């Protein structure tokens, strides 16, 4: 069996083919030194016309085959070609005999290996550009000495004669024969009649070029070297026809009615005339592709020299060159240890067989997962979400591949239950296993299965029993999957003599937002270079933006109007006040929405209300879609325009957008239920007075996360101007030059369940301006206002360059609008604070209203580089402070401290 470049074969004949190619190169190099076969030496001004090669029939060299180089005819399609070799030229019989009837110059008097030839100055090229082809006729295909197969005819189309060089290798076999005829058959009537008229000479030249897509005439393989990537040149069909004619070629010829040649010729007539040689048979097959299709296919030998072959009878013998693609479909995610079926679809060929790979490893492995021959993928064991690529490669070409990305998800275990358990009491904990059909878990307390007497025990059903006294170490309750021991979940709890209620924040399950669908796209018509001198309000973008937002396609649909780049460098929109009501606004990367020429006289630039409204930006860093209030141009004007105000809203999303240079507060959210602020960059310098970063006023269920806030007042401020505020999470943010993480002022109503988690505070803005009021953790309320702040947790806070480190006070006067009375602070917990490089004179203070209405707070794992307390009118007073591993111990009039135990640690900070 001889292999095409699409198949792998390890038999001796393959090695012979490669050896033959090496021999061809050696022959060509040696014959370059010949002086012209006995004539006067060829001078450098005369071009040596030389080609060399070999003729094979299937697995055998063909000896004694007559060679003829033809120039195509020019008098019409299928017109007679012109022979260019005028002397006898045959392939070598390898005998070395210069006296037998086969010896001639073309085979170096039979000194070449069997089947080889070299033609040196034995032909003359016609005018430049004329196409030529080489035919091998007759000869012995490896049978008994003296045998000649007159039906044997094979060819290789070579292209322009002038392009032939002494390094041109030619390997003629059944593949080059079928591949050449596949391109040239419209212009052929026999092996000696290939031609065209002057009107389609260019088409014939293109057909010769197309031969090199079907077959490689230098190596005798398929497909050809110029076949474009991801293209199929009917190679399996050519292999099949090559095997069919090889049955005739590797025989003594048409020796009887039952011979392979006789059968082939009987199935391949043309207009009632049967062919007499194998090239004629191939011409007739391709010129009559619907004739005797299955009988011809049935002649394919079971183990022919060329593989792979068609496994079923084709519809016809057309040999098109078609685009060839592989697509893979299946699940985009698989849990570890699970299986999933993937399907490959091959277009451009009927052969749908593929080889499967995972991350370019055939069949995959234990690290990336394995995949069967039928596309069933088994995911590996992983500890984190892991991306793999599942690919299918057509068996017909190792360059035709389709892939799909798959995320292998770890089995996860979630643990829920009370955050605090009193001494000697019990708490029920529940484990939720996701991604495995086995949901059983092993319960642990501080990594000890079942727990211990000193730290508490837990039953197989998740019932935790706290010890009678404070545990030696903080308590973590864990559940470990029994099927996937590497997968576990945990919850840290407090064990205390009295109840301390931790804040849990937003009651929603908040995940990273996705961009809403686009209902309408507007392109920019202005430039950012107009920022200092924007277009007049009458000619700016206000009306067209608002019209798009109000359109039937957008309004109240949750879909977004897209602000996109325009032509000729247009990257800006200028607008006065616009309103979103149940729809979104998405600002593309590199695009900025600027406050217009007159917007500073209005209440805000963007007003948001309704349900499912959103403000989104695309891109990252300085190219992130942005809203610019041009506040630097309104300093001292007295304008109080807010950049973005949302009131009231439900399920509001502000995502991945930059808010910069606000005149007054950057983002003010008042009223409503459900708001997510994710990936927002607020860039207003510390020097801009009253330009709060994010105000959360009278809202419930809000998350602010993964954002950068640079502003001239409170970084985040929780307020209650209109109603109570509750269930708020502020996590994983960085604040620059701001007035801190603030509760207040609180003029009325109640603040409940606010969680500040994993935040960074910098005392300078990103321009190096030192904050005028560099605050850290702040709760502020009027001393005569009967308002309550409860269940507030500041956990894992990192601070640098801050002056007012922890300030919880009830003497923020003249802000009360509610009932008179005493303010109340309860369940205020600071768990994990690290402060460094604090400003000179840095201090903390805790200020209660009176002995009968003290301020209450708990400090755990507090590490401050300045533990000074304020003095004078802001001296710490009337406070009850619980302590656990705190560098700061408050003291003063009416101040009492006690100890408590809670899990946690001083955070490790990276500024």
mmCIF file of N, CA and C in Angstrom, residues 580-582 607-614 645-653 668-676 699-700 702:
data_model
loop_
_atom_site.group_PDB
_atom_site.id
_atom_site.type_symbol
_atom_site.label_atom_id
_atom_site.label_comp_id
_atom_site.label_asym_id
_atom_site.label_seq_id
_atom_site.Cartn_x
_atom_site.Cartn_y
_atom_site.Cartn_z
ATOM 1 N N UNK A 580 -33.245 57.679 31.484
ATOM 2 C CA UNK A 580 -33.417 56.257 31.206
ATOM 3 C C UNK A 580 -34.571 55.759 32.057
ATOM 4 N N UNK A 581 -35.464 54.984 31.450
ATOM 5 C CA UNK A 581 -36.625 54.475 32.180
ATOM 6 C C UNK A 581 -36.900 53.051 31.716
ATOM 7 N N UNK A 582 -36.191 52.098 32.322
ATOM 8 C CA UNK A 582 -36.397 50.705 31.963
ATOM 9 C C UNK A 582 -35.588 50.256 30.769
ATOM 10 N N UNK A 607 -30.357 60.827 34.254
ATOM 11 C CA UNK A 607 -31.353 60.513 35.267
ATOM 12 C C UNK A 607 -31.918 59.133 34.944
ATOM 13 N N UNK A 608 -31.898 58.231 35.935
ATOM 14 C CA UNK A 608 -32.303 56.841 35.711
ATOM 15 C C UNK A 608 -33.451 56.515 36.652
ATOM 16 N N UNK A 609 -34.465 55.867 36.105
ATOM 17 C CA UNK A 609 -35.570 55.403 36.928
ATOM 18 C C UNK A 609 -36.109 54.107 36.317
ATOM 19 N N UNK A 610 -37.126 53.535 36.934
ATOM 20 C CA UNK A 610 -37.766 52.352 36.374
ATOM 21 C C UNK A 610 -37.072 51.053 36.748
ATOM 22 N N UNK A 611 -37.484 49.990 36.061
ATOM 23 C CA UNK A 611 -37.008 48.632 36.336
ATOM 24 C C UNK A 611 -36.074 48.169 35.220
ATOM 25 N N UNK A 612 -34.976 47.510 35.634
ATOM 26 C CA UNK A 612 -34.013 46.914 34.694
ATOM 27 C C UNK A 612 -33.300 47.956 33.840
ATOM 28 N N UNK A 613 -33.142 49.154 34.374
ATOM 29 C CA UNK A 613 -32.339 50.155 33.675
ATOM 30 C C UNK A 613 -30.860 49.846 33.891
ATOM 31 N N UNK A 614 -30.020 50.311 32.957
ATOM 32 C CA UNK A 614 -28.589 50.043 33.110
ATOM 33 C C UNK A 614 -27.775 51.134 32.434
ATOM 34 N N UNK A 645 -27.881 60.256 38.458
ATOM 35 C CA UNK A 645 -28.798 60.048 39.569
ATOM 36 C C UNK A 645 -29.799 58.971 39.180
ATOM 37 N N UNK A 646 -30.028 58.035 40.121
ATOM 38 C CA UNK A 646 -31.006 56.971 39.901
ATOM 39 C C UNK A 646 -32.009 57.016 41.036
ATOM 40 N N UNK A 647 -33.282 57.292 40.723
ATOM 41 C CA UNK A 647 -34.301 57.355 41.761
ATOM 42 C C UNK A 647 -35.694 57.359 41.156
ATOM 43 N N UNK A 648 -36.602 56.526 41.592
ATOM 44 C CA UNK A 648 -36.280 55.250 42.223
ATOM 45 C C UNK A 648 -36.078 54.191 41.139
ATOM 46 N N UNK A 649 -35.371 53.123 41.444
ATOM 47 C CA UNK A 649 -35.119 52.083 40.455
ATOM 48 C C UNK A 649 -35.274 50.710 41.092
ATOM 49 N N UNK A 650 -35.405 49.736 40.223
ATOM 50 C CA UNK A 650 -35.411 48.343 40.654
ATOM 51 C C UNK A 650 -34.523 47.556 39.703
ATOM 52 N N UNK A 651 -33.622 46.763 40.299
ATOM 53 C CA UNK A 651 -32.668 45.973 39.495
ATOM 54 C C UNK A 651 -31.819 46.871 38.582
ATOM 55 N N UNK A 652 -31.322 47.937 39.154
ATOM 56 C CA UNK A 652 -30.430 48.847 38.424
ATOM 57 C C UNK A 652 -29.056 48.210 38.274
ATOM 58 N N UNK A 653 -28.414 48.399 37.101
ATOM 59 C CA UNK A 653 -27.037 47.937 36.878
ATOM 60 C C UNK A 653 -26.215 49.110 36.348
ATOM 61 N N UNK A 668 -25.453 58.935 42.359
ATOM 62 C CA UNK A 668 -26.364 59.066 43.489
ATOM 63 C C UNK A 668 -27.555 58.141 43.231
ATOM 64 N N UNK A 669 -27.690 57.121 44.099
ATOM 65 C CA UNK A 669 -28.794 56.161 43.965
ATOM 66 C C UNK A 669 -29.714 56.351 45.161
ATOM 67 N N UNK A 670 -30.955 56.715 44.906
ATOM 68 C CA UNK A 670 -31.907 56.966 45.992
ATOM 69 C C UNK A 670 -33.188 56.174 45.741
ATOM 70 N N UNK A 671 -33.550 55.375 46.736
ATOM 71 C CA UNK A 671 -34.806 54.638 46.663
ATOM 72 C C UNK A 671 -34.700 53.414 45.775
ATOM 73 N N UNK A 672 -35.594 52.485 45.988
ATOM 74 C CA UNK A 672 -35.660 51.305 45.143
ATOM 75 C C UNK A 672 -35.047 50.073 45.795
ATOM 76 N N UNK A 673 -35.213 48.965 45.090
ATOM 77 C CA UNK A 673 -34.742 47.659 45.579
ATOM 78 C C UNK A 673 -33.924 46.980 44.498
ATOM 79 N N UNK A 674 -32.656 46.736 44.780
ATOM 80 C CA UNK A 674 -31.796 46.022 43.853
ATOM 81 C C UNK A 674 -30.980 46.950 42.965
ATOM 82 N N UNK A 675 -29.689 47.057 43.282
ATOM 83 C CA UNK A 675 -28.777 47.833 42.434
ATOM 84 C C UNK A 675 -27.406 47.168 42.487
ATOM 85 N N UNK A 676 -26.779 47.023 41.317
ATOM 86 C CA UNK A 676 -25.439 46.441 41.227
ATOM 87 C C UNK A 676 -24.516 47.439 40.544
ATOM 88 N N UNK A 699 -32.045 52.956 50.153
ATOM 89 C CA UNK A 699 -32.124 51.825 49.221
ATOM 90 C C UNK A 699 -32.008 50.521 49.989
ATOM 91 N N UNK A 700 -32.380 49.444 49.317
ATOM 92 C CA UNK A 700 -32.187 48.118 49.887
ATOM 93 C C UNK A 700 -31.665 47.186 48.814
ATOM 94 N N UNK A 702 -28.222 46.375 47.699
ATOM 95 C CA UNK A 702 -27.278 47.034 46.796
ATOM 96 C C UNK A 702 -25.904 46.383 46.962
#
